[in-house]
GROMACS .gro file of C-alpha atoms in nm:
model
  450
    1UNK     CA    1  -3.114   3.202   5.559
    2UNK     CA    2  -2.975   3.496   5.738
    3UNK     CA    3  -2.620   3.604   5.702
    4UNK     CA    4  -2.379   3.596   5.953
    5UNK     CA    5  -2.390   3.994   6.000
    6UNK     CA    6  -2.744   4.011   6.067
    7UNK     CA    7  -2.769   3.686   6.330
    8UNK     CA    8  -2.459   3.900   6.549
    9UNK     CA    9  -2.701   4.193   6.482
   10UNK     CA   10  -3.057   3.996   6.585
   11UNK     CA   11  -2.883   3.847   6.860
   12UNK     CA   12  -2.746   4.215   7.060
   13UNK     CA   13  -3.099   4.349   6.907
   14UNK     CA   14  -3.262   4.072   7.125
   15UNK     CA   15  -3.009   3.993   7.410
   16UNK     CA   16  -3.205   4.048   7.753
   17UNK     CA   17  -3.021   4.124   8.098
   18UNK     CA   18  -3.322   3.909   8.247
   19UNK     CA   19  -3.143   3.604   8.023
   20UNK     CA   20  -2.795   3.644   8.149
   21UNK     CA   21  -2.728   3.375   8.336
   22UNK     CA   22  -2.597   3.492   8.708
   23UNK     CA   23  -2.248   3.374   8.662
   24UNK     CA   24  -2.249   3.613   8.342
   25UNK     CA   25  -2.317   3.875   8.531
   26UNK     CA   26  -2.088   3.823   8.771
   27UNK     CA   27  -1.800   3.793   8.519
   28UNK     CA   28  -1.964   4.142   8.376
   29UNK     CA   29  -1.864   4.305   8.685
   30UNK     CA   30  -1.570   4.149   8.743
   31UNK     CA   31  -1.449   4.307   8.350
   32UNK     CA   32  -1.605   4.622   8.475
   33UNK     CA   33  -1.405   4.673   8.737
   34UNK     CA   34  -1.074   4.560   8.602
   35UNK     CA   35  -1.125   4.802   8.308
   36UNK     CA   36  -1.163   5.062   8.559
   37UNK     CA   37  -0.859   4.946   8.731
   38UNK     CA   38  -0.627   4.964   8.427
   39UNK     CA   39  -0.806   5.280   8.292
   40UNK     CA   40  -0.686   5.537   8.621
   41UNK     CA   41  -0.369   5.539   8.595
   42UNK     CA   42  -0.385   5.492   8.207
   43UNK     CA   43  -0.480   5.853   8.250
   44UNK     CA   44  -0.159   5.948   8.352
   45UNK     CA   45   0.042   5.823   8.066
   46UNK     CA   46   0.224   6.045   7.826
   47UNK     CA   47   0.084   5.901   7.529
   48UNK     CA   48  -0.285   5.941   7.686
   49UNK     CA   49  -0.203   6.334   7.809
   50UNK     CA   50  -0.134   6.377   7.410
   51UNK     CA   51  -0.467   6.250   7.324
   52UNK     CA   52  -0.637   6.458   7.605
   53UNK     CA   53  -0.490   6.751   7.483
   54UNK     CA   54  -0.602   6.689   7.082
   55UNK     CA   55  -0.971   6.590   7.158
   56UNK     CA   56  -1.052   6.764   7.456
   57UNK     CA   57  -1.214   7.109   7.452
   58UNK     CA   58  -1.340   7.349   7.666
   59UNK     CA   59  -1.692   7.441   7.585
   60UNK     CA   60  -1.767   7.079   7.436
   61UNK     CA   61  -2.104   6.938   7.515
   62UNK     CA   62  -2.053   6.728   7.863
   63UNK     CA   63  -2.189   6.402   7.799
   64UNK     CA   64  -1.972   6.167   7.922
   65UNK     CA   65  -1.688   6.181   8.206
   66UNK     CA   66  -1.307   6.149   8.097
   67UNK     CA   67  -1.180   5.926   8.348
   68UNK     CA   68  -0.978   6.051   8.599
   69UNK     CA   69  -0.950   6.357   8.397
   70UNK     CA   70  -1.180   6.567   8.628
   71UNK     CA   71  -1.414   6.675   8.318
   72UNK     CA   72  -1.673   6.597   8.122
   73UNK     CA   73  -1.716   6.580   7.742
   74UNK     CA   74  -1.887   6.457   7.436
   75UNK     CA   75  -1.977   6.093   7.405
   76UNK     CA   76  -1.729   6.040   7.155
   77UNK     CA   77  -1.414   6.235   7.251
   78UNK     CA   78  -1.440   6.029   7.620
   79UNK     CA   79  -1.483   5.666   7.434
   80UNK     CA   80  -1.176   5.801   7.248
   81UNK     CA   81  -0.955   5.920   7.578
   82UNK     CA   82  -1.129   5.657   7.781
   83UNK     CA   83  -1.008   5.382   7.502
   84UNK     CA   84  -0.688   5.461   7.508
   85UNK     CA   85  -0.578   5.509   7.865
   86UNK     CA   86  -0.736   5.160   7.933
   87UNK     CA   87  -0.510   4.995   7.729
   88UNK     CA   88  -0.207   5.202   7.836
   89UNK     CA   89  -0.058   4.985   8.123
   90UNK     CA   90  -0.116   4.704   7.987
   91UNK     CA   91  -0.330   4.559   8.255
   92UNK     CA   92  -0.623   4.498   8.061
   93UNK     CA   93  -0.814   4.154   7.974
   94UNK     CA   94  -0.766   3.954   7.666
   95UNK     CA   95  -0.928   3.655   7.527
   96UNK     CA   96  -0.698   3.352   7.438
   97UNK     CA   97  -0.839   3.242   7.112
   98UNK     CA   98  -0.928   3.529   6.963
   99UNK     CA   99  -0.606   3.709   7.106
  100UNK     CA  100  -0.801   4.021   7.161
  101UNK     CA  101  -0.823   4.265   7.451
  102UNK     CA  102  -1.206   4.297   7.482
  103UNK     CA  103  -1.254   4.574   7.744
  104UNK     CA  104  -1.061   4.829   7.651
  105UNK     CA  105  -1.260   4.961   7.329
  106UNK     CA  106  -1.578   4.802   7.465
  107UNK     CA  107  -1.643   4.923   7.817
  108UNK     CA  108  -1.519   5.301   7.693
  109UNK     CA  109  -1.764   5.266   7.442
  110UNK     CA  110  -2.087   5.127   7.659
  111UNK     CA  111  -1.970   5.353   7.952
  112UNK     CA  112  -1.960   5.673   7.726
  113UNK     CA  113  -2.302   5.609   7.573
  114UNK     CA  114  -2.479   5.518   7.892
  115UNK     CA  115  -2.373   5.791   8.078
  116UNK     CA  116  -2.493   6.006   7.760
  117UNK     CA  117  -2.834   5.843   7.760
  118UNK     CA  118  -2.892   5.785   8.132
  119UNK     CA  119  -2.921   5.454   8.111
  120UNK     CA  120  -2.902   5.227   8.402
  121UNK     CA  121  -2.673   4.965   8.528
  122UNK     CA  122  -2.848   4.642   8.414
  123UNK     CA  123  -2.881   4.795   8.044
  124UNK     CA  124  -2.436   4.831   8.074
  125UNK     CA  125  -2.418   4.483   8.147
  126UNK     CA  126  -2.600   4.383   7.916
  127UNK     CA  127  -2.416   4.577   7.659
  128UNK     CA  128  -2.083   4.461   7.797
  129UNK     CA  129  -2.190   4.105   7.717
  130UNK     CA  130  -2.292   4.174   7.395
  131UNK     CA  131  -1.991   4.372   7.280
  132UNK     CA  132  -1.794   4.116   7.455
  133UNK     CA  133  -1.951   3.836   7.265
  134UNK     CA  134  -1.973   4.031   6.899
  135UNK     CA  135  -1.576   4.124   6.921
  136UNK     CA  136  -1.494   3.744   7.050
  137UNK     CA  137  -1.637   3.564   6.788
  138UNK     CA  138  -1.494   3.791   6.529
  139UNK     CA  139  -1.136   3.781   6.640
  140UNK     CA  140  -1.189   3.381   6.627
  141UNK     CA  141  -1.309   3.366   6.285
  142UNK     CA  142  -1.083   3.568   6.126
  143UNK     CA  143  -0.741   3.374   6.295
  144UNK     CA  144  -0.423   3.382   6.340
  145UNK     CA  145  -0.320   3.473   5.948
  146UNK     CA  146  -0.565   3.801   6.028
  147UNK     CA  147  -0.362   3.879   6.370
  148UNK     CA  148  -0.010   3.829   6.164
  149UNK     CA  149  -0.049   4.193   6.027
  150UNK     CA  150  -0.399   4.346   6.254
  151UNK     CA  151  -0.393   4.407   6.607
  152UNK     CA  152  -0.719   4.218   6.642
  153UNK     CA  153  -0.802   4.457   6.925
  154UNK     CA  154  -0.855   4.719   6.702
  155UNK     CA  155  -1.040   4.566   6.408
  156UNK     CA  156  -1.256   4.335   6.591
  157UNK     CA  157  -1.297   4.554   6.901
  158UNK     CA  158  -1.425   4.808   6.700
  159UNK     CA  159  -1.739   4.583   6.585
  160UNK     CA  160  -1.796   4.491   6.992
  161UNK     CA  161  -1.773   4.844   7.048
  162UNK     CA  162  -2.075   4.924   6.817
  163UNK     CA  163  -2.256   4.618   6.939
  164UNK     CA  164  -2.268   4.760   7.298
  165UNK     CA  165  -2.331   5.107   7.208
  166UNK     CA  166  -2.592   5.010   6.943
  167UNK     CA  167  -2.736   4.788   7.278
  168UNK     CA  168  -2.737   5.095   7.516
  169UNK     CA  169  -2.896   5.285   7.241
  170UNK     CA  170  -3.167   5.024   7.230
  171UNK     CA  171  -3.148   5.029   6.859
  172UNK     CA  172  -3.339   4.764   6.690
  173UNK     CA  173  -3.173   4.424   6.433
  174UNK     CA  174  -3.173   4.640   6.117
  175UNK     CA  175  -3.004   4.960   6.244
  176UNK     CA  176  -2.806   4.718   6.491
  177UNK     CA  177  -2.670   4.567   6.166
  178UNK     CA  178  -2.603   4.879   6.022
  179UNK     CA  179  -2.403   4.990   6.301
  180UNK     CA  180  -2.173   4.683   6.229
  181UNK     CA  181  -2.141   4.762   5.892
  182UNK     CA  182  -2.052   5.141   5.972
  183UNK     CA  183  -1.800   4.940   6.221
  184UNK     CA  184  -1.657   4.739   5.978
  185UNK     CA  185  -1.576   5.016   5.765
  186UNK     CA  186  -1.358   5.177   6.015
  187UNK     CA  187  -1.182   4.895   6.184
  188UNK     CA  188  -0.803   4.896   6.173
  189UNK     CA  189  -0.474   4.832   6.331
  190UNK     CA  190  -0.140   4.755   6.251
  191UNK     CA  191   0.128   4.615   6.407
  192UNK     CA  192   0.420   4.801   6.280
  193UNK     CA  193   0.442   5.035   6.538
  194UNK     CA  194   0.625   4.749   6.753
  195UNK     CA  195   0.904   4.771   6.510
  196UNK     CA  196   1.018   5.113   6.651
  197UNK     CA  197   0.816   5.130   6.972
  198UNK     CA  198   0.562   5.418   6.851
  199UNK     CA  199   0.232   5.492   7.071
  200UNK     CA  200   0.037   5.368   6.831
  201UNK     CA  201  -0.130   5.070   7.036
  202UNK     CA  202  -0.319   5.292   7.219
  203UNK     CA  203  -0.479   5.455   6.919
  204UNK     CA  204  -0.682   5.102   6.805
  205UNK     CA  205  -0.859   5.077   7.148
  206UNK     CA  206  -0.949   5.475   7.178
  207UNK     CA  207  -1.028   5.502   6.782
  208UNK     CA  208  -1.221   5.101   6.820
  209UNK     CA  209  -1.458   5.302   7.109
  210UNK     CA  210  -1.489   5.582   6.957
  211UNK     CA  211  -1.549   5.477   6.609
  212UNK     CA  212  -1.786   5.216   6.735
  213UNK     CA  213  -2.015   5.458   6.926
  214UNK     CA  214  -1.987   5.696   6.601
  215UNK     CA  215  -2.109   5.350   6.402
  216UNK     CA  216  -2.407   5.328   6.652
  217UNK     CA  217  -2.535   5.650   6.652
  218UNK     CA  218  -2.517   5.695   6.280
  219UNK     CA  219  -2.719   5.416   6.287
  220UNK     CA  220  -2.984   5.577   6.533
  221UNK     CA  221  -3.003   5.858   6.265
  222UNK     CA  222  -3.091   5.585   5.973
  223UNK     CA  223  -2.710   5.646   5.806
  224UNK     CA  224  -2.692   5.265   5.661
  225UNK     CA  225  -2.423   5.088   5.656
  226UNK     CA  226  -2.299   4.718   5.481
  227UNK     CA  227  -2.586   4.461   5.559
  228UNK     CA  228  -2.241   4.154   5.508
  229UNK     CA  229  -1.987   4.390   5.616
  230UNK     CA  230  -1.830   4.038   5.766
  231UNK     CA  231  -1.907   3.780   5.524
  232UNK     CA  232  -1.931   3.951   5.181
  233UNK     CA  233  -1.756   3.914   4.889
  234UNK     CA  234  -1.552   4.248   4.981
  235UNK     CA  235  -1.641   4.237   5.331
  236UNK     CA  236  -1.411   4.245   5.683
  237UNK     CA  237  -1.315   3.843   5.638
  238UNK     CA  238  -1.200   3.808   5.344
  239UNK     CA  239  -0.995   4.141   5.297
  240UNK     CA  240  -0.833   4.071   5.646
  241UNK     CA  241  -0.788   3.686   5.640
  242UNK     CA  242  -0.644   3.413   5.462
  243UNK     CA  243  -0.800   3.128   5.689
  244UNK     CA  244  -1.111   3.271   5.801
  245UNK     CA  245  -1.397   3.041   5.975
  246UNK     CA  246  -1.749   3.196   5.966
  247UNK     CA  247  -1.912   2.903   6.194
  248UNK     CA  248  -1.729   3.073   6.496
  249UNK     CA  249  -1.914   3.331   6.448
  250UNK     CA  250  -2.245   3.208   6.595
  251UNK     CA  251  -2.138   2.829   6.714
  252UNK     CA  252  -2.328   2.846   7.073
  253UNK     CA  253  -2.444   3.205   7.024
  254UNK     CA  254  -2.667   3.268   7.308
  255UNK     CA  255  -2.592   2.975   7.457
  256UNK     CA  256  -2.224   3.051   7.561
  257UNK     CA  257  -2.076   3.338   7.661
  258UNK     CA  258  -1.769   3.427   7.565
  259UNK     CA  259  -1.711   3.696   7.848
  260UNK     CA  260  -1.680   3.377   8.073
  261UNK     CA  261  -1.333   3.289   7.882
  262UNK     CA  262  -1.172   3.593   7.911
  263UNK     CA  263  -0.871   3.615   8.141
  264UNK     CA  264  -0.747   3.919   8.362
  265UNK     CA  265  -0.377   4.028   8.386
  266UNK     CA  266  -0.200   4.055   8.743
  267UNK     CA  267   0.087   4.177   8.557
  268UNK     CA  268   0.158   4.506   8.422
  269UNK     CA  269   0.299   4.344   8.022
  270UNK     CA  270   0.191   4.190   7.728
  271UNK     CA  271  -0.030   3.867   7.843
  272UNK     CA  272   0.238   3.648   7.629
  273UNK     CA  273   0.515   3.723   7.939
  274UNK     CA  274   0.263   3.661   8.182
  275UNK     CA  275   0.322   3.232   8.204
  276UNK     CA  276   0.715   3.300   8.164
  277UNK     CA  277   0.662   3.573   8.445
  278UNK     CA  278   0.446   3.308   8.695
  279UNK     CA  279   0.708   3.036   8.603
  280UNK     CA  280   1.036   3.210   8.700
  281UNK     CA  281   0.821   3.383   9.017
  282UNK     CA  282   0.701   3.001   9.172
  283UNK     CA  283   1.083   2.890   9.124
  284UNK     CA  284   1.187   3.178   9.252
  285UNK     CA  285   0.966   3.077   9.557
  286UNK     CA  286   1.052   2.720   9.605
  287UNK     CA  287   1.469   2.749   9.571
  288UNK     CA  288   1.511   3.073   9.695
  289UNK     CA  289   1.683   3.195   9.346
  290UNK     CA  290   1.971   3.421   9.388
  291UNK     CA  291   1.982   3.618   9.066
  292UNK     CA  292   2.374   3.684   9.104
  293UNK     CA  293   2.353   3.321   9.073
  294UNK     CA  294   2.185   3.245   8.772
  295UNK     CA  295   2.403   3.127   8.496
  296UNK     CA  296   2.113   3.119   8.226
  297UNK     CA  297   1.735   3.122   8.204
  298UNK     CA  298   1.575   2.925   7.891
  299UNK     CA  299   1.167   2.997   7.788
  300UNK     CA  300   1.020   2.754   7.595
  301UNK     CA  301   0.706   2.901   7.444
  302UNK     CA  302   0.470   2.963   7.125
  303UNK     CA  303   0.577   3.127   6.810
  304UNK     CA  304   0.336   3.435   6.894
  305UNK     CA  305   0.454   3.496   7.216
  306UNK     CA  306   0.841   3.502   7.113
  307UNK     CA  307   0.692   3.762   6.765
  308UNK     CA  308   0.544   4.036   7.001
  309UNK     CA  309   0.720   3.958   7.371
  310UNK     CA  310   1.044   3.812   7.259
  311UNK     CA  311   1.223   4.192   7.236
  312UNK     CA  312   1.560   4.070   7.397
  313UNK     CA  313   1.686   4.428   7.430
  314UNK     CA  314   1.347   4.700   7.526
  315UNK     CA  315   1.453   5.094   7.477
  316UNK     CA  316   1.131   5.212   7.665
  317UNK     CA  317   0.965   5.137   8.008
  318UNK     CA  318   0.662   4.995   7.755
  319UNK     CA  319   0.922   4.840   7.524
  320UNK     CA  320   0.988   4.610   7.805
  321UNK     CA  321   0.598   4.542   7.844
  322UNK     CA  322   0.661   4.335   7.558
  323UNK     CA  323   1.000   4.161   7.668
  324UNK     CA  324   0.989   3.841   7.830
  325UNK     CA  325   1.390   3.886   7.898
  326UNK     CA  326   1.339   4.192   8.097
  327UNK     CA  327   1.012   4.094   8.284
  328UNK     CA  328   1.182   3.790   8.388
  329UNK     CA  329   1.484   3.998   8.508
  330UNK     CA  330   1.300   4.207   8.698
  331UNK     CA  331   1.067   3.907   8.842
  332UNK     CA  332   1.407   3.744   8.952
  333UNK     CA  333   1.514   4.103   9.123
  334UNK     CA  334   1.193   4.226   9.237
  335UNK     CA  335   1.005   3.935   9.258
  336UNK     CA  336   0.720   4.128   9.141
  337UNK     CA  337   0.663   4.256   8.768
  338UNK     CA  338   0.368   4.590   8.872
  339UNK     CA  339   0.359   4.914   8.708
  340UNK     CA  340   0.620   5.018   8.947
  341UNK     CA  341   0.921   4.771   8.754
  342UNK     CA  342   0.876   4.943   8.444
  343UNK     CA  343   1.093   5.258   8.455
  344UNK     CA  344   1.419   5.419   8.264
  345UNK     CA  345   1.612   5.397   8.596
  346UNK     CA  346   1.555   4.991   8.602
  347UNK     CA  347   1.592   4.958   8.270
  348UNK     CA  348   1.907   5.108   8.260
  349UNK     CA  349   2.054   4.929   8.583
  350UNK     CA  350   2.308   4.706   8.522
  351UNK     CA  351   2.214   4.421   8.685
  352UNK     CA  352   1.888   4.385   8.515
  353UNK     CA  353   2.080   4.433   8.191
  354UNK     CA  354   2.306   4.160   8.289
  355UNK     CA  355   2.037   3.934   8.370
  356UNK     CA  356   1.851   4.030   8.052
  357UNK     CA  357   2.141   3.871   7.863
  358UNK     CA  358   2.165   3.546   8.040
  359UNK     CA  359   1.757   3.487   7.914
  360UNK     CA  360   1.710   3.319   7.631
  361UNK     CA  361   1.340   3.286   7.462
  362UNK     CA  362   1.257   3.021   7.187
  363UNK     CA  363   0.939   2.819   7.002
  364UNK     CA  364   0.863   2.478   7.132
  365UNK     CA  365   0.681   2.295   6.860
  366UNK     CA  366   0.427   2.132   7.100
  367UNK     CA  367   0.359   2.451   7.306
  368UNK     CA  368   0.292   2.611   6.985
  369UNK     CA  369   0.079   2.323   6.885
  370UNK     CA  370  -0.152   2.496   7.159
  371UNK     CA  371  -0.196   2.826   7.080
  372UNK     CA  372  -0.402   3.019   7.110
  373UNK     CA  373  -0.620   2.715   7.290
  374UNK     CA  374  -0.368   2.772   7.529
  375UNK     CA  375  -0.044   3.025   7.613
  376UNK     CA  376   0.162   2.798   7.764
  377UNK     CA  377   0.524   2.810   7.878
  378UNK     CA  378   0.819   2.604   8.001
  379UNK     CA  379   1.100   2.801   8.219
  380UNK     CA  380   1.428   2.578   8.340
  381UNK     CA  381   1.670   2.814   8.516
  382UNK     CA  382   2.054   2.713   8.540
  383UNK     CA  383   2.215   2.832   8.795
  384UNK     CA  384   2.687   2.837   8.847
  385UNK     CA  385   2.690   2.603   9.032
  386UNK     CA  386   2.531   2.312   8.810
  387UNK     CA  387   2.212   2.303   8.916
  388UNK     CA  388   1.913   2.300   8.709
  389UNK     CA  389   1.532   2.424   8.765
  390UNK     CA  390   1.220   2.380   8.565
  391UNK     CA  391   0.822   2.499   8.610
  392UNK     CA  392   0.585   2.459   8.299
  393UNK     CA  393   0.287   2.706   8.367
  394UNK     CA  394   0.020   2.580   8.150
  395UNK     CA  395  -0.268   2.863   8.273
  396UNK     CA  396  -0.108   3.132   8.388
  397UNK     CA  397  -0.302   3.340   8.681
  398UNK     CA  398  -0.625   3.550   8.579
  399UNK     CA  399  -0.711   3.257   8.309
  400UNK     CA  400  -1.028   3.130   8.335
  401UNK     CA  401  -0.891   2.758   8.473
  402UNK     CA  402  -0.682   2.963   8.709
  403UNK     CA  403  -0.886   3.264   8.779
  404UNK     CA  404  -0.885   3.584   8.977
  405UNK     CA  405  -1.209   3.619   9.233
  406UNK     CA  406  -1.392   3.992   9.253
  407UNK     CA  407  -1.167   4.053   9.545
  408UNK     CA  408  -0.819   3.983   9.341
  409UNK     CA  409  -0.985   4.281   9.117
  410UNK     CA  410  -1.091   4.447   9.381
  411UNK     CA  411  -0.739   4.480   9.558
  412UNK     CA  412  -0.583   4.569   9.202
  413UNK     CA  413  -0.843   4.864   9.170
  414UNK     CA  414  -0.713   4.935   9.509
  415UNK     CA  415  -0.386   4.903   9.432
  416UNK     CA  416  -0.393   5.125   9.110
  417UNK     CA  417  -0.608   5.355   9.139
  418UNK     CA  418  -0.526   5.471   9.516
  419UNK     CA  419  -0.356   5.806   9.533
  420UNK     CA  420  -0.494   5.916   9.196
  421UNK     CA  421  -0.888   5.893   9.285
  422UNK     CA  422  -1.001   6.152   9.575
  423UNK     CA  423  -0.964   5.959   9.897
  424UNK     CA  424  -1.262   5.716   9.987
  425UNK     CA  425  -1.337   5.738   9.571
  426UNK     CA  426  -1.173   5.383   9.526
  427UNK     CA  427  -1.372   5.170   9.741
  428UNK     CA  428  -1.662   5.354   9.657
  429UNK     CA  429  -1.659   5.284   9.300
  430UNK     CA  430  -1.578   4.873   9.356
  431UNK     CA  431  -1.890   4.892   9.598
  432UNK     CA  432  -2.124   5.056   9.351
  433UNK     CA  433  -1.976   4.837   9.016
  434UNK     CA  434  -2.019   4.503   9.298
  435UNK     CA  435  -2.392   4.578   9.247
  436UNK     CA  436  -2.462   4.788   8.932
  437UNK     CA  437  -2.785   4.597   8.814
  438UNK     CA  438  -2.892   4.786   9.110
  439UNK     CA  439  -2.772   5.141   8.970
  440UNK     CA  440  -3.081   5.337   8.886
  441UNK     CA  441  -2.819   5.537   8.614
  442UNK     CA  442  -2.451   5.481   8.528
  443UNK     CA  443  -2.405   5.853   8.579
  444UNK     CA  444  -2.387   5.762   8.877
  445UNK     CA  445  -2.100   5.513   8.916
  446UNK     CA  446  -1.923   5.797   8.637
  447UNK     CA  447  -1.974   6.093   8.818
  448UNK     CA  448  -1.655   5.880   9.128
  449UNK     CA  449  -1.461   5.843   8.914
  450UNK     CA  450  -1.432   6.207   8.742
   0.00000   0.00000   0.00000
């Protein structure tokens, strides 16, 4: 009987865009595009800018376009840049039970090597799914105890990474499970850099793309790697995880595709604020909520939402991507929580301040009982004069049972990419990802968005 490691590797070996099912390829798209929409102004960030500046070179062979950068560069230095600045607003999908954001090491990744290789739009959805599907899996197998000290978006995004590069590549089940193993030996990502706000995040998506293209075309060259780099005795599960579950791994496998459960952020922070955010922004719209009014604000919630979001006072504009008090502040004053709410000068203002302290955020048994089936969370707002509020938001917008259509993404891209893409770029690019298993060559689609 095969191993777990080599059925992930026969199944990306054989996966076939003619056996997608349409509503797969759809929700390929969809990811496509909403990468692309977080990834242009990721470009701008600070903390992106560094990275340019350490792996770009002029000179460089020009392989594979740095988004928004207006160059071109080798495979592995744009799956690193490209990683990076797609996690960097936080705008990015995730996957609920495996708590791991998906697209931003995967898409770099497939993107970087199919530009490389000239490969055409059908063969990046396919790889999309497949990464999609490897990194999934993983981050459900390994669990919550694994996500308690790795950012699962690293570790397991860098084995969907290599799965859709090793899939562009064409590479066949043994040097498909070589690539994993070459993956596995790389993955990492820690969560300590939350404790003092460092920029670290961004370095487990870019290093999970790049590392996982490096994994696949080592592989191309024969360079072997683990053949039970997840299940073996000192393999990925059982040096990362206390309560690991290696029937997760292929339960359904070609059957069901876990690309279908991922959901997309209309909110610019951490995917835990996200209910809290669409709780406090319905009441908000049914009483007409007065924040100079509000006498408290209580959020009920799971234990991992108040671990990583429940930062009562944020230093940083991204600090306060992973607040629940100030998002909810500034959904109360704004009444919208964009890219546009997280700056020093709101941060700063006194009101928000003062409505940061009247928030209080704490673990409901049952909602925790949930997780991560589901990231539920209960919001009752008190307000002077006696009067009490309450919305439970059990799916908050962009899940899957609440979901956001092609044009929702469409009108994000819009959104964020307008005034940093040349002028008639934007639409461009959401007409030509709308039908890219029509795109003769991804260079194509790359070559807008330079």
């Amino acid at each position: 009987m095969a191993g777990e490691s080599r059925t992930l590797a026969r199944f990306v070996a054989e996966l076939e865009f003619n056996k997608l099912p349409s509503d797969v390829i759809d929700r390929a798209k969809l990811c496509i595009l909403d990468l692309l929409a977080s990834a242009v102004p990721g470009s701008r960030a600070e903390a992106v800018n560094m990275m340019f500046n350490v792996a770009i070179h002029p000179g460089g062979r020009p392989e594979a376009t740095v988004i928004a950068k207006g160059v071109k560069a080798p495979c592995l230095m744009a799956a690193l840049v490209n990683g990076a600045m797609s996690h960097a607003v936080e705008m990015d999908d995730v996957h609920r039970g495996s708590i791991v954001h998906p697209a931003a090491p995967i898409i770099p990744a497939a993107l970087a090597v199919a530009e490389k290789e000239g490969a055409d739009g059908k063969t990046l959805i396919t790889a999309v799914v497949a990464g999609y599907d490897i990194a999934i899996r993983l981050g459900e197998c390994v669990g919550q105890s694994h996500y308690r000290f790795w950012h699962a978006t690293g570790t397991c995004g860098t084995f969907g990474a290599a799965a859709a590069a090793s899939k562009v590549l064409g590479l066949d089940e043994e040097r498909t499970l070589d690539a994993l193993g070459n993956a596995g030996d790389q993955a990492s990502g820690l969560w300590q850099f939350l404790k003092d706000g460092a920029m670290s995040k961004l370095l487990h998506t870019g290093k999970a793309a790049f590392d996982g293209v490096l994994a696949a075309l080592l592989a191309r060259e024969g360079f072997t790697g683990a053949k039970a780099i997840i299940e073996g005795e000192a393999g990925f599960c059982k040096a990362t995880s206390r309560d690991y579950d290696l029937s997760k791994l292929t339960s359904g496998l070609g059957e069901e595709f876990k690309i279908a459960e991922v959901s997309l952020k209309p909110y610019a922070s951490c995917r835990f604020t996200h209910a809290p955010i669409d709780a406090i922004l319905a009441l908000r719209g049914k009483y007409g909520i007065e924040p100079e009014h509000v006498k408290k604000v209580e959020v009920r919630t799971h234990n991992q939402a108040v671990r990583i979001a429940g930062n009562p006072r944020p230093r940083t504009p991204y600090e306060a991507k992973f607040s629940i008090h100030y998002c909810l502040a500034i959904a109360l004053m704004k009444g919208k929580v964009g890219l546009g709410e997280f700056t020093h000068e709101l941060l700063e203002d006194g009101r928000v301040r003062g409505l940061m302290e009247r928030v209080e955020v704490a673990v409901d048994p049952d909602i925790d009982a949930q997780f991560p089936t589901k990231w539920p969370a209960l919001v009752r707002v008190l307000m002077d004069d006696g009067t009490t509020y309450e919305e439970l938001v059990e799916y908050p917008r962009g899940d899957p049972e609440n979901p956001m259509t092609f044009a929702d993404v469409k009108a994000k891209f819009l959104d964020l990419a307008g005034g940093i893409l040349e002028e008639g770029t934007v639409e461009a690019v959401a007409k030509l990802v709308g039908r890219l298993e029509e795109l003769g060559d991804v260079g194509e689609l790359m070559e807008l968005l330079m």
